[in-house]
mmCIF file of C-alpha atoms in Angstrom:
data_model
loop_
_atom_site.group_PDB
_atom_site.id
_atom_site.type_symbol
_atom_site.label_atom_id
_atom_site.label_comp_id
_atom_site.label_asym_id
_atom_site.label_seq_id
_atom_site.Cartn_x
_atom_site.Cartn_y
_atom_site.Cartn_z
ATOM 1 C CA UNK A 1 -0.130 67.873 87.764
ATOM 2 C CA UNK A 2 -3.881 67.525 87.327
ATOM 3 C CA UNK A 3 -4.450 66.809 83.632
ATOM 4 C CA UNK A 4 -8.222 67.297 83.956
ATOM 5 C CA UNK A 5 -7.707 70.840 85.239
ATOM 6 C CA UNK A 6 -5.112 71.529 82.575
ATOM 7 C CA UNK A 7 -7.362 70.384 79.767
ATOM 8 C CA UNK A 8 -10.275 72.405 81.215
ATOM 9 C CA UNK A 9 -8.032 75.488 81.427
ATOM 10 C CA UNK A 10 -6.864 74.945 77.861
ATOM 11 C CA UNK A 11 -10.492 74.678 76.732
ATOM 12 C CA UNK A 12 -11.378 77.927 78.491
ATOM 13 C CA UNK A 13 -8.551 79.826 76.795
ATOM 14 C CA UNK A 14 -9.628 78.531 73.374
ATOM 15 C CA UNK A 15 -13.118 79.986 73.800
ATOM 16 C CA UNK A 16 -14.211 82.986 71.799
ATOM 17 C CA UNK A 17 -16.927 83.974 74.276
ATOM 18 C CA UNK A 18 -16.958 81.904 77.466
ATOM 19 C CA UNK A 19 -20.327 83.182 78.662
ATOM 20 C CA UNK A 20 -21.390 80.172 80.668
ATOM 21 C CA UNK A 21 -19.287 80.806 83.729
ATOM 22 C CA UNK A 22 -20.032 81.841 87.294
ATOM 23 C CA UNK A 23 -18.968 85.432 86.578
ATOM 24 C CA UNK A 24 -21.938 85.844 84.217
ATOM 25 C CA UNK A 25 -24.423 84.811 86.882
ATOM 26 C CA UNK A 26 -27.666 82.954 86.242
ATOM 27 C CA UNK A 27 -29.835 85.909 85.160
ATOM 28 C CA UNK A 28 -31.419 85.797 81.721
ATOM 29 C CA UNK A 29 -29.033 87.157 79.066
ATOM 30 C CA UNK A 30 -30.821 89.651 76.803
ATOM 31 C CA UNK A 31 -29.295 91.290 73.748
ATOM 32 C CA UNK A 32 -31.030 94.464 72.540
ATOM 33 C CA UNK A 33 -30.568 95.366 68.862
ATOM 34 C CA UNK A 34 -31.335 98.655 67.126
ATOM 35 C CA UNK A 35 -29.726 100.163 64.020
ATOM 36 C CA UNK A 36 -26.633 101.913 65.383
ATOM 37 C CA UNK A 37 -26.637 100.612 68.954
ATOM 38 C CA UNK A 38 -26.625 104.164 70.335
ATOM 39 C CA UNK A 39 -30.117 105.082 71.592
ATOM 40 C CA UNK A 40 -32.883 102.482 71.710
ATOM 41 C CA UNK A 41 -30.884 99.302 72.350
ATOM 42 C CA UNK A 42 -28.664 100.810 75.094
ATOM 43 C CA UNK A 43 -31.830 102.172 76.720
ATOM 44 C CA UNK A 44 -33.318 98.669 76.532
ATOM 45 C CA UNK A 45 -30.203 97.174 78.110
ATOM 46 C CA UNK A 46 -30.223 99.794 80.889
ATOM 47 C CA UNK A 47 -33.925 99.092 81.488
ATOM 48 C CA UNK A 48 -33.322 95.328 81.612
ATOM 49 C CA UNK A 49 -30.475 95.682 84.106
ATOM 50 C CA UNK A 50 -32.065 98.250 86.409
ATOM 51 C CA UNK A 51 -35.743 97.261 86.247
ATOM 52 C CA UNK A 52 -35.587 93.495 85.677
ATOM 53 C CA UNK A 53 -32.188 92.390 87.000
ATOM 54 C CA UNK A 54 -31.264 90.716 83.702
ATOM 55 C CA UNK A 55 -27.784 90.471 82.231
ATOM 56 C CA UNK A 56 -28.123 92.721 79.184
ATOM 57 C CA UNK A 57 -26.049 94.086 76.334
ATOM 58 C CA UNK A 58 -26.780 96.214 73.308
ATOM 59 C CA UNK A 59 -25.576 96.328 69.719
ATOM 60 C CA UNK A 60 -26.565 97.507 66.271
ATOM 61 C CA UNK A 61 -27.830 95.662 63.218
ATOM 62 C CA UNK A 62 -25.869 97.778 60.758
ATOM 63 C CA UNK A 63 -22.157 97.749 59.910
ATOM 64 C CA UNK A 64 -21.804 101.375 61.083
ATOM 65 C CA UNK A 65 -23.044 100.487 64.584
ATOM 66 C CA UNK A 66 -20.947 101.322 67.615
ATOM 67 C CA UNK A 67 -20.961 97.594 68.453
ATOM 68 C CA UNK A 68 -22.210 95.574 65.457
ATOM 69 C CA UNK A 69 -24.004 92.292 66.113
ATOM 70 C CA UNK A 70 -21.724 89.237 65.963
ATOM 71 C CA UNK A 71 -22.154 85.461 66.124
ATOM 72 C CA UNK A 72 -20.611 85.577 69.616
ATOM 73 C CA UNK A 73 -23.288 87.994 70.853
ATOM 74 C CA UNK A 74 -25.972 85.814 69.270
ATOM 75 C CA UNK A 75 -24.578 82.751 71.067
ATOM 76 C CA UNK A 76 -24.315 84.685 74.357
ATOM 77 C CA UNK A 77 -27.961 85.761 74.391
ATOM 78 C CA UNK A 78 -30.902 83.845 75.789
ATOM 79 C CA UNK A 79 -33.201 86.354 74.070
ATOM 80 C CA UNK A 80 -32.473 88.812 71.270
ATOM 81 C CA UNK A 81 -34.784 91.821 71.340
ATOM 82 C CA UNK A 82 -34.983 93.624 68.013
ATOM 83 C CA UNK A 83 -36.526 97.041 68.531
ATOM 84 C CA UNK A 84 -38.282 96.872 65.164
ATOM 85 C CA UNK A 85 -38.820 94.510 62.219
ATOM 86 C CA UNK A 86 -36.313 96.368 60.032
ATOM 87 C CA UNK A 87 -33.486 95.569 62.459
ATOM 88 C CA UNK A 88 -34.558 91.929 62.600
ATOM 89 C CA UNK A 89 -34.683 91.653 58.802
ATOM 90 C CA UNK A 90 -31.292 93.350 58.432
ATOM 91 C CA UNK A 91 -29.652 90.848 60.794
ATOM 92 C CA UNK A 92 -31.332 87.868 59.096
ATOM 93 C CA UNK A 93 -30.036 89.112 55.744
ATOM 94 C CA UNK A 94 -26.557 89.742 57.176
ATOM 95 C CA UNK A 95 -26.204 86.140 58.406
ATOM 96 C CA UNK A 96 -28.084 84.362 55.581
ATOM 97 C CA UNK A 97 -26.061 81.336 54.515
ATOM 98 C CA UNK A 98 -23.792 81.382 57.575
ATOM 99 C CA UNK A 99 -23.633 78.439 59.956
ATOM 100 C CA UNK A 100 -22.275 78.072 63.447
ATOM 101 C CA UNK A 101 -20.926 75.002 65.199
ATOM 102 C CA UNK A 102 -21.238 74.875 68.978
ATOM 103 C CA UNK A 103 -21.253 72.360 71.782
ATOM 104 C CA UNK A 104 -24.574 71.531 73.414
ATOM 105 C CA UNK A 105 -24.915 69.226 76.409
ATOM 106 C CA UNK A 106 -26.324 65.797 75.569
ATOM 107 C CA UNK A 107 -26.037 66.559 71.852
ATOM 108 C CA UNK A 108 -22.297 67.103 71.367
ATOM 109 C CA UNK A 109 -21.279 69.417 68.559
ATOM 110 C CA UNK A 110 -24.217 70.869 66.643
ATOM 111 C CA UNK A 111 -24.068 72.813 63.374
ATOM 112 C CA UNK A 112 -26.949 75.161 62.754
ATOM 113 C CA UNK A 113 -27.674 78.101 60.446
ATOM 114 C CA UNK A 114 -27.135 81.322 62.400
ATOM 115 C CA UNK A 115 -30.485 82.606 61.150
ATOM 116 C CA UNK A 116 -32.218 79.627 62.766
ATOM 117 C CA UNK A 117 -30.524 80.378 66.080
ATOM 118 C CA UNK A 118 -31.581 84.031 65.779
ATOM 119 C CA UNK A 119 -35.200 83.033 65.089
ATOM 120 C CA UNK A 120 -35.259 80.772 68.155
ATOM 121 C CA UNK A 121 -34.182 83.654 70.389
ATOM 122 C CA UNK A 122 -35.869 86.591 68.615
ATOM 123 C CA UNK A 123 -38.404 88.968 70.093
ATOM 124 C CA UNK A 124 -39.365 91.676 67.598
ATOM 125 C CA UNK A 125 -40.895 94.908 68.857
ATOM 126 C CA UNK A 126 -42.137 97.876 66.834
ATOM 127 C CA UNK A 127 -40.353 100.896 68.313
ATOM 128 C CA UNK A 128 -39.675 103.735 65.853
ATOM 129 C CA UNK A 129 -36.297 105.467 65.674
ATOM 130 C CA UNK A 130 -37.560 108.649 67.339
ATOM 131 C CA UNK A 131 -36.313 108.305 70.922
ATOM 132 C CA UNK A 132 -33.284 109.635 72.741
ATOM 133 C CA UNK A 133 -31.220 107.520 75.099
ATOM 134 C CA UNK A 134 -33.010 107.047 78.420
ATOM 135 C CA UNK A 135 -36.337 108.454 77.211
ATOM 136 C CA UNK A 136 -39.015 107.775 79.858
ATOM 137 C CA UNK A 137 -41.563 106.736 77.215
ATOM 138 C CA UNK A 138 -39.075 104.211 75.842
ATOM 139 C CA UNK A 139 -38.817 102.689 79.348
ATOM 140 C CA UNK A 140 -42.631 102.408 79.354
ATOM 141 C CA UNK A 141 -42.557 100.608 76.003
ATOM 142 C CA UNK A 142 -40.038 98.101 77.362
ATOM 143 C CA UNK A 143 -42.167 97.681 80.506
ATOM 144 C CA UNK A 144 -45.099 96.779 78.256
ATOM 145 C CA UNK A 145 -42.992 94.234 76.358
ATOM 146 C CA UNK A 146 -41.398 92.575 79.411
ATOM 147 C CA UNK A 147 -43.674 89.546 79.398
ATOM 148 C CA UNK A 148 -43.109 88.918 75.676
ATOM 149 C CA UNK A 149 -39.359 89.169 76.225
ATOM 150 C CA UNK A 150 -39.526 86.663 79.080
ATOM 151 C CA UNK A 151 -41.607 84.222 77.010
ATOM 152 C CA UNK A 152 -39.882 84.810 73.690
ATOM 153 C CA UNK A 153 -43.202 85.500 71.963
ATOM 154 C CA UNK A 154 -43.741 88.384 69.568
ATOM 155 C CA UNK A 155 -45.878 89.372 66.644
ATOM 156 C CA UNK A 156 -43.718 87.861 63.874
ATOM 157 C CA UNK A 157 -42.318 84.588 65.151
ATOM 158 C CA UNK A 158 -43.258 82.578 68.219
ATOM 159 C CA UNK A 159 -41.219 79.717 69.648
ATOM 160 C CA UNK A 160 -42.748 79.207 73.100
ATOM 161 C CA UNK A 161 -41.615 75.566 73.262
ATOM 162 C CA UNK A 162 -38.007 76.185 72.131
ATOM 163 C CA UNK A 163 -35.061 74.903 74.080
ATOM 164 C CA UNK A 164 -32.032 77.153 74.068
ATOM 165 C CA UNK A 165 -28.483 75.815 74.066
ATOM 166 C CA UNK A 166 -27.279 75.736 77.635
ATOM 167 C CA UNK A 167 -23.594 75.352 77.049
ATOM 168 C CA UNK A 168 -21.098 75.615 74.272
ATOM 169 C CA UNK A 169 -17.349 75.276 74.055
ATOM 170 C CA UNK A 170 -16.607 77.781 71.344
ATOM 171 C CA UNK A 171 -18.166 78.258 67.965
ATOM 172 C CA UNK A 172 -16.967 78.297 64.416
ATOM 173 C CA UNK A 173 -18.768 80.412 61.854
ATOM 174 C CA UNK A 174 -18.710 79.515 58.179
ATOM 175 C CA UNK A 175 -20.529 80.750 55.112
ATOM 176 C CA UNK A 176 -21.430 84.082 53.673
ATOM 177 C CA UNK A 177 -19.847 86.108 56.480
ATOM 178 C CA UNK A 178 -16.453 84.844 55.383
ATOM 179 C CA UNK A 179 -14.233 81.853 55.745
ATOM 180 C CA UNK A 180 -13.983 79.956 59.004
ATOM 181 C CA UNK A 181 -13.695 82.494 61.813
#
């Protein structure tokens, strides 16, 4: 029996979100965040998939969201696109005081505040909550923001020189969001 393969398999099954695998592809992973995850962020994800070829998902910043934002989604994303500053601020407040431990190549296990990880990946737009799902004007707004999303630069925080974690072998969240998860 190959013990290397067994230990690798055991590691895979211990993962919460094994995003870095060949099934995910190599396209940029973009998480779109609005309040409820029903209109603007799913439209952004559909735009990113159909118009840009990115791997995209959507969620909401609020607890009532269809799919609320989680540490696993934050870890999964290369970029996190908040459709407006209110959504960004809500998520920062939600994860204030929480930390995440993850594995990063060449560094080993790293513990970092979740808010710091969010800031490194954040792109904040200013799209009001007045659009229906699939609205053509909303697609135009995302077209206009495509370059900022690719570069990770926006009007609140800019991290053009940031390096994003390439790999992780699971993550443990501690702090305000509850005990170790």
